[in-house]
mmCIF file of C-alpha atoms in Angstrom:
data_model
loop_
_atom_site.group_PDB
_atom_site.id
_atom_site.type_symbol
_atom_site.label_atom_id
_atom_site.label_comp_id
_atom_site.label_asym_id
_atom_site.label_seq_id
_atom_site.Cartn_x
_atom_site.Cartn_y
_atom_site.Cartn_z
ATOM 1 C CA UNK A 1 30.266 45.921 -53.558
ATOM 2 C CA UNK A 2 29.201 44.603 -50.202
ATOM 3 C CA UNK A 3 25.479 44.232 -49.680
ATOM 4 C CA UNK A 4 24.106 45.768 -46.547
ATOM 5 C CA UNK A 5 22.547 43.330 -44.021
ATOM 6 C CA UNK A 6 18.914 44.147 -43.861
ATOM 7 C CA UNK A 7 16.945 43.566 -40.634
ATOM 8 C CA UNK A 8 13.468 42.132 -40.371
ATOM 9 C CA UNK A 9 10.745 44.129 -41.927
ATOM 10 C CA UNK A 10 7.761 45.123 -39.819
ATOM 11 C CA UNK A 11 5.558 42.568 -41.571
ATOM 12 C CA UNK A 12 8.048 39.760 -40.935
ATOM 13 C CA UNK A 13 8.316 40.760 -37.280
ATOM 14 C CA UNK A 14 4.540 40.753 -36.870
ATOM 15 C CA UNK A 15 4.294 37.314 -38.512
ATOM 16 C CA UNK A 16 7.054 35.933 -36.254
ATOM 17 C CA UNK A 17 5.360 37.312 -33.139
ATOM 18 C CA UNK A 18 2.019 35.859 -34.242
ATOM 19 C CA UNK A 19 3.522 32.406 -34.867
ATOM 20 C CA UNK A 20 5.321 32.509 -31.511
ATOM 21 C CA UNK A 21 2.078 33.523 -29.802
ATOM 22 C CA UNK A 22 0.136 30.685 -31.430
ATOM 23 C CA UNK A 23 2.774 28.140 -30.400
ATOM 24 C CA UNK A 24 2.853 29.520 -26.835
ATOM 25 C CA UNK A 25 -0.949 29.453 -26.496
ATOM 26 C CA UNK A 26 -1.069 25.903 -27.869
ATOM 27 C CA UNK A 27 1.578 24.736 -25.398
ATOM 28 C CA UNK A 28 -0.257 26.358 -22.482
ATOM 29 C CA UNK A 29 -3.568 24.830 -23.594
ATOM 30 C CA UNK A 30 -2.011 21.367 -23.767
ATOM 31 C CA UNK A 31 -0.316 21.842 -20.401
ATOM 32 C CA UNK A 32 -3.518 23.230 -18.863
ATOM 33 C CA UNK A 33 -5.508 20.268 -20.182
ATOM 34 C CA UNK A 34 -3.013 17.818 -18.717
ATOM 35 C CA UNK A 35 -3.122 19.571 -15.329
ATOM 36 C CA UNK A 36 -6.944 19.705 -15.401
ATOM 37 C CA UNK A 37 -7.249 16.004 -16.271
ATOM 38 C CA UNK A 38 -4.734 15.165 -13.555
ATOM 39 C CA UNK A 39 -6.745 17.184 -11.028
ATOM 40 C CA UNK A 40 -9.986 15.461 -12.076
ATOM 41 C CA UNK A 41 -8.366 12.036 -11.769
ATOM 42 C CA UNK A 42 -6.970 12.986 -8.365
ATOM 43 C CA UNK A 43 -10.409 14.196 -7.211
ATOM 44 C CA UNK A 44 -12.028 10.961 -8.419
ATOM 45 C CA UNK A 45 -9.443 8.888 -6.568
ATOM 46 C CA UNK A 46 -9.981 10.934 -3.404
ATOM 47 C CA UNK A 47 -13.772 10.614 -3.740
ATOM 48 C CA UNK A 48 -13.560 6.854 -4.303
ATOM 49 C CA UNK A 49 -11.233 6.520 -1.316
ATOM 50 C CA UNK A 50 -13.722 8.342 0.925
ATOM 51 C CA UNK A 51 -16.625 6.277 -0.424
ATOM 52 C CA UNK A 52 -14.703 3.073 0.247
ATOM 53 C CA UNK A 53 -13.976 4.186 3.824
ATOM 54 C CA UNK A 54 -17.664 5.001 4.373
ATOM 55 C CA UNK A 55 -18.678 1.600 3.022
ATOM 56 C CA UNK A 56 -16.174 -0.203 5.271
ATOM 57 C CA UNK A 57 -17.295 1.743 8.352
ATOM 58 C CA UNK A 58 -21.010 1.077 7.829
ATOM 59 C CA UNK A 59 -20.347 -2.571 6.953
ATOM 60 C CA UNK A 60 -18.380 -3.105 10.163
ATOM 61 C CA UNK A 61 -21.094 -1.365 12.155
ATOM 62 C CA UNK A 62 -23.853 -3.570 10.755
ATOM 63 C CA UNK A 63 -21.749 -6.742 10.891
ATOM 64 C CA UNK A 64 -21.339 -6.210 14.637
ATOM 65 C CA UNK A 65 -24.998 -5.324 15.251
ATOM 66 C CA UNK A 66 -26.284 -7.046 18.380
ATOM 67 C CA UNK A 67 -29.988 -7.571 19.004
ATOM 68 C CA UNK A 68 -30.080 -6.905 22.710
ATOM 69 C CA UNK A 69 -32.790 -8.851 24.531
ATOM 70 C CA UNK A 70 -34.554 -5.970 26.243
ATOM 71 C CA UNK A 71 -37.619 -6.725 28.334
ATOM 72 C CA UNK A 72 -38.278 -3.056 29.064
ATOM 73 C CA UNK A 73 -38.299 -0.263 26.471
ATOM 74 C CA UNK A 74 -36.813 -2.295 23.577
ATOM 75 C CA UNK A 75 -36.987 0.752 21.290
ATOM 76 C CA UNK A 76 -34.132 2.269 23.312
ATOM 77 C CA UNK A 77 -31.808 -0.445 22.034
ATOM 78 C CA UNK A 78 -33.109 -0.946 18.515
ATOM 79 C CA UNK A 79 -35.280 1.309 16.399
ATOM 80 C CA UNK A 80 -35.338 0.853 12.643
ATOM 81 C CA UNK A 81 -36.922 3.592 10.550
ATOM 82 C CA UNK A 82 -36.824 4.370 6.844
ATOM 83 C CA UNK A 83 -34.202 7.114 7.199
ATOM 84 C CA UNK A 84 -32.607 6.319 10.574
ATOM 85 C CA UNK A 85 -31.485 3.343 12.608
ATOM 86 C CA UNK A 86 -30.538 2.927 16.263
ATOM 87 C CA UNK A 87 -28.804 -0.249 17.431
ATOM 88 C CA UNK A 88 -26.107 -1.695 19.665
ATOM 89 C CA UNK A 89 -22.840 -2.556 17.946
ATOM 90 C CA UNK A 90 -19.618 -4.140 19.136
ATOM 91 C CA UNK A 91 -17.678 -2.027 16.642
ATOM 92 C CA UNK A 92 -16.901 1.522 17.709
ATOM 93 C CA UNK A 93 -14.945 4.335 16.080
ATOM 94 C CA UNK A 94 -14.520 6.511 19.159
ATOM 95 C CA UNK A 95 -14.692 3.959 21.993
ATOM 96 C CA UNK A 96 -12.438 1.002 21.042
ATOM 97 C CA UNK A 97 -13.265 -2.475 22.369
ATOM 98 C CA UNK A 98 -16.523 -1.329 23.912
ATOM 99 C CA UNK A 99 -20.160 -1.888 22.869
ATOM 100 C CA UNK A 100 -21.912 1.300 21.862
ATOM 101 C CA UNK A 101 -25.423 2.396 21.119
ATOM 102 C CA UNK A 102 -25.175 3.653 17.551
ATOM 103 C CA UNK A 103 -27.544 5.961 15.725
ATOM 104 C CA UNK A 104 -27.182 6.678 12.007
ATOM 105 C CA UNK A 105 -29.478 9.194 10.354
ATOM 106 C CA UNK A 106 -29.828 12.029 7.849
ATOM 107 C CA UNK A 107 -30.116 15.478 9.435
ATOM 108 C CA UNK A 108 -32.090 18.469 8.150
ATOM 109 C CA UNK A 109 -29.131 19.655 6.074
ATOM 110 C CA UNK A 110 -28.897 16.282 4.285
ATOM 111 C CA UNK A 111 -25.721 15.268 6.117
ATOM 112 C CA UNK A 112 -25.236 11.625 7.086
ATOM 113 C CA UNK A 113 -24.647 11.614 10.851
ATOM 114 C CA UNK A 114 -23.531 8.903 13.273
ATOM 115 C CA UNK A 115 -23.726 9.072 17.066
ATOM 116 C CA UNK A 116 -22.041 6.668 19.476
ATOM 117 C CA UNK A 117 -22.803 6.232 23.168
ATOM 118 C CA UNK A 118 -21.066 3.642 25.423
ATOM 119 C CA UNK A 119 -23.472 0.896 26.472
ATOM 120 C CA UNK A 120 -23.305 -1.025 29.746
ATOM 121 C CA UNK A 121 -24.875 -4.477 29.503
ATOM 122 C CA UNK A 122 -24.849 -5.041 33.257
ATOM 123 C CA UNK A 123 -26.327 -1.592 33.920
ATOM 124 C CA UNK A 124 -28.567 -0.648 30.962
ATOM 125 C CA UNK A 125 -30.243 2.100 33.001
ATOM 126 C CA UNK A 126 -26.977 3.685 34.148
ATOM 127 C CA UNK A 127 -26.222 7.336 33.479
ATOM 128 C CA UNK A 128 -23.978 7.363 30.414
ATOM 129 C CA UNK A 129 -21.928 10.098 28.712
ATOM 130 C CA UNK A 130 -23.288 12.275 25.944
ATOM 131 C CA UNK A 131 -23.117 10.722 22.462
ATOM 132 C CA UNK A 132 -20.097 11.341 20.274
ATOM 133 C CA UNK A 133 -21.445 12.883 17.083
ATOM 134 C CA UNK A 134 -19.663 12.757 13.732
ATOM 135 C CA UNK A 135 -20.515 13.625 10.138
ATOM 136 C CA UNK A 136 -19.974 10.628 7.866
ATOM 137 C CA UNK A 137 -20.817 12.444 4.628
ATOM 138 C CA UNK A 138 -21.939 15.955 3.776
ATOM 139 C CA UNK A 139 -24.764 16.773 1.391
ATOM 140 C CA UNK A 140 -26.320 13.355 0.706
ATOM 141 C CA UNK A 141 -29.004 13.219 -1.979
ATOM 142 C CA UNK A 142 -30.931 10.246 -0.565
ATOM 143 C CA UNK A 143 -30.643 7.770 2.312
ATOM 144 C CA UNK A 144 -32.939 4.786 2.785
ATOM 145 C CA UNK A 145 -32.790 1.769 5.098
ATOM 146 C CA UNK A 146 -34.553 -1.554 4.539
ATOM 147 C CA UNK A 147 -35.071 -4.437 6.960
ATOM 148 C CA UNK A 148 -35.392 -8.094 5.990
ATOM 149 C CA UNK A 149 -37.802 -9.605 8.500
ATOM 150 C CA UNK A 150 -39.602 -12.872 9.105
ATOM 151 C CA UNK A 151 -42.930 -12.957 10.927
ATOM 152 C CA UNK A 152 -43.161 -16.527 12.162
ATOM 153 C CA UNK A 153 -46.748 -16.081 13.322
ATOM 154 C CA UNK A 154 -47.922 -15.413 9.744
ATOM 155 C CA UNK A 155 -45.527 -17.820 8.009
ATOM 156 C CA UNK A 156 -45.212 -15.661 4.920
ATOM 157 C CA UNK A 157 -41.469 -16.020 4.613
ATOM 158 C CA UNK A 158 -38.937 -13.209 4.626
ATOM 159 C CA UNK A 159 -39.911 -9.769 3.314
ATOM 160 C CA UNK A 160 -38.176 -6.396 2.995
ATOM 161 C CA UNK A 161 -39.751 -3.576 4.996
ATOM 162 C CA UNK A 162 -38.903 0.103 5.429
ATOM 163 C CA UNK A 163 -39.170 0.009 9.212
ATOM 164 C CA UNK A 164 -38.620 -2.424 12.064
ATOM 165 C CA UNK A 165 -39.570 -1.661 15.642
ATOM 166 C CA UNK A 166 -39.478 -4.317 18.320
ATOM 167 C CA UNK A 167 -42.050 -2.473 20.362
ATOM 168 C CA UNK A 168 -44.612 -2.741 17.540
ATOM 169 C CA UNK A 169 -44.291 -6.425 16.702
ATOM 170 C CA UNK A 170 -42.260 -8.705 18.940
ATOM 171 C CA UNK A 171 -42.940 -11.731 16.756
ATOM 172 C CA UNK A 172 -40.877 -10.409 13.856
ATOM 173 C CA UNK A 173 -37.310 -11.598 13.533
ATOM 174 C CA UNK A 174 -34.816 -9.215 11.955
ATOM 175 C CA UNK A 175 -32.611 -11.100 9.505
ATOM 176 C CA UNK A 176 -30.679 -8.451 7.578
ATOM 177 C CA UNK A 177 -30.267 -4.701 7.127
ATOM 178 C CA UNK A 178 -29.583 -2.826 3.896
ATOM 179 C CA UNK A 179 -28.606 0.833 3.498
ATOM 180 C CA UNK A 180 -28.955 2.629 0.161
ATOM 181 C CA UNK A 181 -27.071 5.930 -0.091
ATOM 182 C CA UNK A 182 -27.147 8.261 -3.096
ATOM 183 C CA UNK A 183 -24.544 11.040 -3.116
ATOM 184 C CA UNK A 184 -24.936 14.425 -4.795
ATOM 185 C CA UNK A 185 -22.409 13.267 -7.389
ATOM 186 C CA UNK A 186 -24.864 10.537 -8.411
ATOM 187 C CA UNK A 187 -22.710 7.750 -6.998
ATOM 188 C CA UNK A 188 -24.617 5.060 -5.120
ATOM 189 C CA UNK A 189 -23.499 3.061 -2.093
ATOM 190 C CA UNK A 190 -25.293 -0.083 -0.936
ATOM 191 C CA UNK A 191 -24.349 -1.631 2.394
ATOM 192 C CA UNK A 192 -25.881 -5.025 3.142
ATOM 193 C CA UNK A 193 -25.363 -7.276 6.142
ATOM 194 C CA UNK A 194 -26.951 -10.427 7.523
ATOM 195 C CA UNK A 195 -27.165 -10.351 11.283
ATOM 196 C CA UNK A 196 -25.132 -12.637 13.466
ATOM 197 C CA UNK A 197 -26.524 -14.870 16.168
ATOM 198 C CA UNK A 198 -28.093 -12.124 18.256
ATOM 199 C CA UNK A 199 -31.610 -12.547 19.593
ATOM 200 C CA UNK A 200 -34.686 -10.411 19.361
ATOM 201 C CA UNK A 201 -36.853 -9.312 22.287
ATOM 202 C CA UNK A 202 -38.571 -12.734 22.444
ATOM 203 C CA UNK A 203 -35.289 -14.617 22.416
ATOM 204 C CA UNK A 204 -35.647 -15.832 18.810
ATOM 205 C CA UNK A 205 -32.293 -16.119 17.064
ATOM 206 C CA UNK A 206 -31.682 -13.924 14.066
ATOM 207 C CA UNK A 207 -29.621 -14.855 11.062
ATOM 208 C CA UNK A 208 -30.262 -16.325 7.645
ATOM 209 C CA UNK A 209 -33.341 -18.581 7.651
#
């Protein structure tokens, strides 16, 4: 006698569905983990790329810092504070091949801001256009600037200070500038630059002593 072909029992069908479900969930979890790790790696690469661009920009700005010899109102051409700096630079983002008065500071919303205004050496009192304002980085945790100075009248050697204003002490020579930036992600950026052969308001050459 021929035996009848029996189909799957209900229990067997339930077990098969359960096994298939477990395998499917496992595959999706593995795939999801791979996609998530890929996205994290991509975000890190993008973040590092932006950080590198910020570092290059600030380095170029400071490397081209020029200590303009101003007899009148020197604070208009250089003003170094703990959380902001104003200076003349021969490197410009918005005005190529033209010296600009540059201001870098942290605004009230903790954004790192840079302003550029064209500067005319032969006409320092001329009416100039409004500054070009750009956001270098949003939501910065901390931003500090330090100034390596040498006061030749006191002969104490070079010291780091958290401010440098020509109008307050014309005897001090600015040697270097350092910016310390801490991002919300916890990443830290340090930009350091010795000044080139510019001169301070008394005509004393800057640079490494």
